[in-house]
Structures are given as structure tokens and as C-alpha cells.
């Protein structure tokens, strides 16, 4: 009888924890590690130009940039860029497989839309980027909403190529 009670309590606790939600603007340190699916038309695009490389998530052949990562060869440093709403906190709040990090950003009026253009610096080996390299996807939190950026199968190897180039 006692083992049934313990089992019932364990099931109840697991059910309650599965239904619990974190505040959308503050994901838990163990945020979802489930792999998101690629979005039609959006992808990670990789470009190398001599001693500089860019890995950008967005819509092909458009100004729709969700997140850009740039680096100089073997620098170990990344420049982050992206768009945000005018009232958004100027930061890149990134997540990958349970790792989360905030990178303070500078905001400038956008030349493309009504929002702002954000830019920041980060170490290429920050835990969230190490996890991104392992899992192949990255999510960005803005204004309490989470957008996951997953590659299509043909572009997935470009993530590792980019980080290997950056050092």
C-alpha cells in the first residue's frame, strides 16, 4: 500500500511539474533542450570573405535578418547583430539546449524597419555557443517571446565550419 502511495505522489509531482510554466521573459537555466524544427524559407547562411566569416539566420535574399554572427579568422570573438522593437531591452538573450546567456547590446535606429538594430560582442566559446555547436540550433528571447533558429539539413554543417573558422 505504501509503495502505491509513493508511486501516486511521484506521478502527481511529475504531472504538476510538466504543467508548470516559467515566466516567458525568464526561461529557466534548464530551458527546453528539445530540438526545434527548421522553418520553411529561413535558415543559417554561411559566408567567408578572406579573413572574415558570417553566419546569419534569416530569409534568403532579403533584409530579414533574425541574428547575425560575424568573426575574424581565429579571433575567438563574435560580433552579434539583429533587429528588435524600439522598446525592447538592448540585449541578445540566447539559449541553446538549456544554456542561456545575455549579451548587452548597443541599439541604433534601423535603416530597414521601425525598430532598432542591435550589436554586441561575445566570446566564441561562451557556453551558449558551445552548446549551439553541439546541437545545431539557437533560440533568441525578445520581449518575452522565444524564437528558435534551426538549420535545414544541408546547412547544418555550416555552424561548425563557422566556429572552426572563428577559433
PDB file of C-alpha atoms in Angstrom:
ATOM      1  CA  UNK A   1       0.000   0.000   0.000  1.00  0.00           C
ATOM      2  CA  UNK A   2       2.804   2.383   0.916  1.00  0.00           C
ATOM      3  CA  UNK A   3       4.595   1.832  -2.426  1.00  0.00           C
ATOM      4  CA  UNK A   4       1.332   2.642  -4.274  1.00  0.00           C
ATOM      5  CA  UNK A   5       1.019   5.900  -2.326  1.00  0.00           C
ATOM      6  CA  UNK A   6       4.619   6.860  -3.078  1.00  0.00           C
ATOM      7  CA  UNK A   7       4.131   5.975  -6.747  1.00  0.00           C
ATOM      8  CA  UNK A   8       0.907   8.019  -6.904  1.00  0.00           C
ATOM      9  CA  UNK A   9       2.637  11.012  -5.301  1.00  0.00           C
ATOM     10  CA  UNK A  10       5.562  10.719  -7.720  1.00  0.00           C
ATOM     11  CA  UNK A  11       3.199  10.627 -10.726  1.00  0.00           C
ATOM     12  CA  UNK A  12       1.279  13.609  -9.322  1.00  0.00           C
ATOM     13  CA  UNK A  13       4.506  15.554  -8.792  1.00  0.00           C
ATOM     14  CA  UNK A  14       5.718  14.788 -12.327  1.00  0.00           C
ATOM     15  CA  UNK A  15       2.351  15.778 -13.796  1.00  0.00           C
ATOM     16  CA  UNK A  16       2.334  19.042 -11.847  1.00  0.00           C
ATOM     17  CA  UNK A  17       5.884  19.880 -12.872  1.00  0.00           C
ATOM     18  CA  UNK A  18       5.099  19.116 -16.517  1.00  0.00           C
ATOM     19  CA  UNK A  19       2.213  21.598 -16.403  1.00  0.00           C
ATOM     20  CA  UNK A  20       4.168  24.337 -14.654  1.00  0.00           C
ATOM     21  CA  UNK A  21       5.405  27.167 -16.833  1.00  0.00           C
ATOM     22  CA  UNK A  22       8.166  29.667 -16.299  1.00  0.00           C
ATOM     23  CA  UNK A  23       7.615  33.343 -16.894  1.00  0.00           C
ATOM     24  CA  UNK A  24       8.170  33.912 -20.618  1.00  0.00           C
ATOM     25  CA  UNK A  25      10.785  36.611 -20.086  1.00  0.00           C
ATOM     26  CA  UNK A  26      12.896  34.497 -17.777  1.00  0.00           C
ATOM     27  CA  UNK A  27      13.494  30.961 -19.037  1.00  0.00           C
ATOM     28  CA  UNK A  28      14.849  28.557 -16.506  1.00  0.00           C
ATOM     29  CA  UNK A  29      18.551  27.692 -16.567  1.00  0.00           C
ATOM     30  CA  UNK A  30      17.440  24.331 -17.917  1.00  0.00           C
ATOM     31  CA  UNK A  31      15.269  25.696 -20.709  1.00  0.00           C
ATOM     32  CA  UNK A  32      13.969  23.305 -23.336  1.00  0.00           C
ATOM     33  CA  UNK A  33      16.652  21.197 -24.921  1.00  0.00           C
ATOM     34  CA  UNK A  34      14.251  19.622 -27.429  1.00  0.00           C
ATOM     35  CA  UNK A  35      15.404  20.232 -30.975  1.00  0.00           C
ATOM     36  CA  UNK A  36      13.262  22.750 -32.843  1.00  0.00           C
ATOM     37  CA  UNK A  37      12.373  22.117 -36.462  1.00  0.00           C
ATOM     38  CA  UNK A  38      13.588  24.242 -39.368  1.00  0.00           C
ATOM     39  CA  UNK A  39      11.243  26.933 -40.677  1.00  0.00           C
ATOM     40  CA  UNK A  40      10.470  26.982 -44.393  1.00  0.00           C
ATOM     41  CA  UNK A  41      12.468  29.707 -46.127  1.00  0.00           C
ATOM     42  CA  UNK A  42      14.561  30.592 -43.057  1.00  0.00           C
ATOM     43  CA  UNK A  43      17.982  29.103 -42.495  1.00  0.00           C
ATOM     44  CA  UNK A  44      21.546  29.642 -41.296  1.00  0.00           C
ATOM     45  CA  UNK A  45      23.635  31.124 -44.116  1.00  0.00           C
ATOM     46  CA  UNK A  46      27.439  30.939 -44.023  1.00  0.00           C
ATOM     47  CA  UNK A  47      29.798  33.194 -45.947  1.00  0.00           C
ATOM     48  CA  UNK A  48      33.596  33.516 -45.839  1.00  0.00           C
ATOM     49  CA  UNK A  49      35.411  36.516 -47.269  1.00  0.00           C
ATOM     50  CA  UNK A  50      39.191  36.057 -46.885  1.00  0.00           C
ATOM     51  CA  UNK A  51      39.788  36.621 -43.136  1.00  0.00           C
ATOM     52  CA  UNK A  52      36.178  37.276 -42.063  1.00  0.00           C
ATOM     53  CA  UNK A  53      33.169  34.990 -41.785  1.00  0.00           C
ATOM     54  CA  UNK A  54      29.442  35.475 -41.235  1.00  0.00           C
ATOM     55  CA  UNK A  55      26.800  33.041 -40.034  1.00  0.00           C
ATOM     56  CA  UNK A  56      23.364  34.618 -40.328  1.00  0.00           C
ATOM     57  CA  UNK A  57      19.882  33.323 -39.641  1.00  0.00           C
ATOM     58  CA  UNK A  58      17.175  34.812 -41.784  1.00  0.00           C
ATOM     59  CA  UNK A  59      15.237  34.677 -45.002  1.00  0.00           C
ATOM     60  CA  UNK A  60      17.311  34.057 -48.129  1.00  0.00           C
ATOM     61  CA  UNK A  61      17.931  37.029 -50.405  1.00  0.00           C
ATOM     62  CA  UNK A  62      16.153  39.533 -48.160  1.00  0.00           C
ATOM     63  CA  UNK A  63      16.735  42.082 -45.409  1.00  0.00           C
ATOM     64  CA  UNK A  64      15.002  39.753 -42.927  1.00  0.00           C
ATOM     65  CA  UNK A  65      17.919  39.112 -40.556  1.00  0.00           C
ATOM     66  CA  UNK A  66      16.993  37.459 -37.258  1.00  0.00           C
ATOM     67  CA  UNK A  67      20.531  37.004 -35.936  1.00  0.00           C
ATOM     68  CA  UNK A  68      23.950  37.598 -37.442  1.00  0.00           C
ATOM     69  CA  UNK A  69      27.242  36.273 -36.096  1.00  0.00           C
ATOM     70  CA  UNK A  70      30.488  37.654 -37.530  1.00  0.00           C
ATOM     71  CA  UNK A  71      34.126  36.991 -36.720  1.00  0.00           C
ATOM     72  CA  UNK A  72      37.680  37.459 -37.889  1.00  0.00           C
ATOM     73  CA  UNK A  73      39.674  34.288 -38.596  1.00  0.00           C
ATOM     74  CA  UNK A  74      40.970  32.631 -35.379  1.00  0.00           C
ATOM     75  CA  UNK A  75      39.943  35.641 -33.251  1.00  0.00           C
ATOM     76  CA  UNK A  76      37.827  33.739 -30.719  1.00  0.00           C
ATOM     77  CA  UNK A  77      35.426  36.720 -30.705  1.00  0.00           C
ATOM     78  CA  UNK A  78      31.984  37.177 -32.245  1.00  0.00           C
ATOM     79  CA  UNK A  79      30.068  40.257 -33.265  1.00  0.00           C
ATOM     80  CA  UNK A  80      26.330  39.747 -32.856  1.00  0.00           C
ATOM     81  CA  UNK A  81      23.750  41.720 -34.837  1.00  0.00           C
ATOM     82  CA  UNK A  82      19.987  41.688 -35.175  1.00  0.00           C
ATOM     83  CA  UNK A  83      16.763  43.643 -35.099  1.00  0.00           C
ATOM     84  CA  UNK A  84      14.477  44.484 -32.172  1.00  0.00           C
ATOM     85  CA  UNK A  85      11.459  46.626 -31.391  1.00  0.00           C
ATOM     86  CA  UNK A  86      12.116  50.194 -30.201  1.00  0.00           C
ATOM     87  CA  UNK A  87      11.022  49.425 -26.639  1.00  0.00           C
ATOM     88  CA  UNK A  88      12.999  46.176 -26.345  1.00  0.00           C
ATOM     89  CA  UNK A  89      15.805  45.816 -23.857  1.00  0.00           C
ATOM     90  CA  UNK A  90      19.081  46.259 -25.786  1.00  0.00           C
ATOM     91  CA  UNK A  91      20.493  42.780 -25.387  1.00  0.00           C
ATOM     92  CA  UNK A  92      20.847  39.421 -27.042  1.00  0.00           C
ATOM     93  CA  UNK A  93      19.254  36.830 -24.775  1.00  0.00           C
ATOM     94  CA  UNK A  94      20.282  33.488 -26.284  1.00  0.00           C
ATOM     95  CA  UNK A  95      19.525  29.877 -25.435  1.00  0.00           C
ATOM     96  CA  UNK A  96      20.672  26.506 -26.727  1.00  0.00           C
ATOM     97  CA  UNK A  97      19.946  23.173 -25.105  1.00  0.00           C
ATOM     98  CA  UNK A  98      19.496  24.569 -21.608  1.00  0.00           C
ATOM     99  CA  UNK A  99      22.372  27.075 -21.726  1.00  0.00           C
ATOM    100  CA  UNK A 100      21.268  30.705 -21.602  1.00  0.00           C
ATOM    101  CA  UNK A 101      23.272  33.904 -21.748  1.00  0.00           C
ATOM    102  CA  UNK A 102      22.594  37.618 -22.043  1.00  0.00           C
ATOM    103  CA  UNK A 103      24.885  39.850 -24.078  1.00  0.00           C
ATOM    104  CA  UNK A 104      24.382  43.613 -23.539  1.00  0.00           C
ATOM    105  CA  UNK A 105      23.934  45.371 -26.873  1.00  0.00           C
ATOM    106  CA  UNK A 106      24.003  48.846 -28.337  1.00  0.00           C
ATOM    107  CA  UNK A 107      20.894  49.973 -30.195  1.00  0.00           C
ATOM    108  CA  UNK A 108      20.755  52.256 -33.217  1.00  0.00           C
ATOM    109  CA  UNK A 109      17.732  53.307 -35.285  1.00  0.00           C
ATOM    110  CA  UNK A 110      17.148  50.765 -38.041  1.00  0.00           C
ATOM    111  CA  UNK A 111      17.539  51.780 -41.671  1.00  0.00           C
ATOM    112  CA  UNK A 112      15.294  48.867 -42.698  1.00  0.00           C
ATOM    113  CA  UNK A 113      12.233  48.978 -40.428  1.00  0.00           C
ATOM    114  CA  UNK A 114      10.662  50.842 -37.489  1.00  0.00           C
ATOM    115  CA  UNK A 115      12.722  49.003 -34.878  1.00  0.00           C
ATOM    116  CA  UNK A 116      16.331  49.221 -33.789  1.00  0.00           C
ATOM    117  CA  UNK A 117      19.486  47.497 -34.935  1.00  0.00           C
ATOM    118  CA  UNK A 118      21.302  45.739 -32.089  1.00  0.00           C
ATOM    119  CA  UNK A 119      25.005  44.901 -31.951  1.00  0.00           C
ATOM    120  CA  UNK A 120      27.094  43.201 -29.282  1.00  0.00           C
ATOM    121  CA  UNK A 121      30.356  41.330 -28.723  1.00  0.00           C
ATOM    122  CA  UNK A 122      30.828  37.858 -27.271  1.00  0.00           C
ATOM    123  CA  UNK A 123      33.421  35.136 -26.826  1.00  0.00           C
ATOM    124  CA  UNK A 124      33.073  32.402 -29.454  1.00  0.00           C
ATOM    125  CA  UNK A 125      33.497  29.792 -26.719  1.00  0.00           C
ATOM    126  CA  UNK A 126      30.747  31.129 -24.418  1.00  0.00           C
ATOM    127  CA  UNK A 127      28.715  28.174 -23.063  1.00  0.00           C
ATOM    128  CA  UNK A 128      25.624  29.017 -25.147  1.00  0.00           C
ATOM    129  CA  UNK A 129      27.730  28.967 -28.344  1.00  0.00           C
ATOM    130  CA  UNK A 130      29.466  25.721 -27.364  1.00  0.00           C
ATOM    131  CA  UNK A 131      26.012  24.180 -26.935  1.00  0.00           C
ATOM    132  CA  UNK A 132      24.889  25.674 -30.265  1.00  0.00           C
ATOM    133  CA  UNK A 133      27.837  23.934 -31.937  1.00  0.00           C
ATOM    134  CA  UNK A 134      26.832  20.616 -30.360  1.00  0.00           C
ATOM    135  CA  UNK A 135      23.088  20.778 -31.016  1.00  0.00           C
ATOM    136  CA  UNK A 136      22.905  22.899 -34.161  1.00  0.00           C
ATOM    137  CA  UNK A 137      20.167  25.272 -33.006  1.00  0.00           C
ATOM    138  CA  UNK A 138      19.977  28.540 -31.132  1.00  0.00           C
ATOM    139  CA  UNK A 139      16.993  30.415 -29.699  1.00  0.00           C
ATOM    140  CA  UNK A 140      16.637  34.113 -29.013  1.00  0.00           C
ATOM    141  CA  UNK A 141      14.347  35.654 -26.409  1.00  0.00           C
ATOM    142  CA  UNK A 142      12.905  39.104 -27.123  1.00  0.00           C
ATOM    143  CA  UNK A 143      10.064  40.794 -25.289  1.00  0.00           C
ATOM    144  CA  UNK A 144       9.128  37.555 -23.532  1.00  0.00           C
ATOM    145  CA  UNK A 145       8.903  35.531 -26.756  1.00  0.00           C
ATOM    146  CA  UNK A 146      11.256  32.731 -27.768  1.00  0.00           C
ATOM    147  CA  UNK A 147      12.206  32.159 -31.389  1.00  0.00           C
ATOM    148  CA  UNK A 148      14.231  29.070 -32.194  1.00  0.00           C
ATOM    149  CA  UNK A 149      16.590  29.099 -35.155  1.00  0.00           C
ATOM    150  CA  UNK A 150      17.185  25.604 -36.512  1.00  0.00           C
ATOM    151  CA  UNK A 151      19.110  24.804 -39.692  1.00  0.00           C
ATOM    152  CA  UNK A 152      17.872  22.752 -42.609  1.00  0.00           C
ATOM    153  CA  UNK A 153      19.852  19.537 -43.128  1.00  0.00           C
ATOM    154  CA  UNK A 154      22.008  20.933 -45.954  1.00  0.00           C
ATOM    155  CA  UNK A 155      23.142  23.973 -43.921  1.00  0.00           C
ATOM    156  CA  UNK A 156      23.699  22.311 -40.520  1.00  0.00           C
ATOM    157  CA  UNK A 157      27.439  21.612 -41.156  1.00  0.00           C
ATOM    158  CA  UNK A 158      27.996  25.347 -41.713  1.00  0.00           C
ATOM    159  CA  UNK A 159      27.562  26.025 -38.000  1.00  0.00           C
ATOM    160  CA  UNK A 160      30.672  24.017 -37.140  1.00  0.00           C
ATOM    161  CA  UNK A 161      32.537  25.470 -40.145  1.00  0.00           C
ATOM    162  CA  UNK A 162      31.829  28.962 -38.852  1.00  0.00           C
ATOM    163  CA  UNK A 163      33.052  28.295 -35.306  1.00  0.00           C
ATOM    164  CA  UNK A 164      36.116  26.403 -36.542  1.00  0.00           C
ATOM    165  CA  UNK A 165      36.978  29.453 -38.669  1.00  0.00           C
ATOM    166  CA  UNK A 166      36.484  31.843 -35.714  1.00  0.00           C
ATOM    167  CA  UNK A 167      38.720  29.848 -33.398  1.00  0.00           C
TER     168      UNK A 167
END
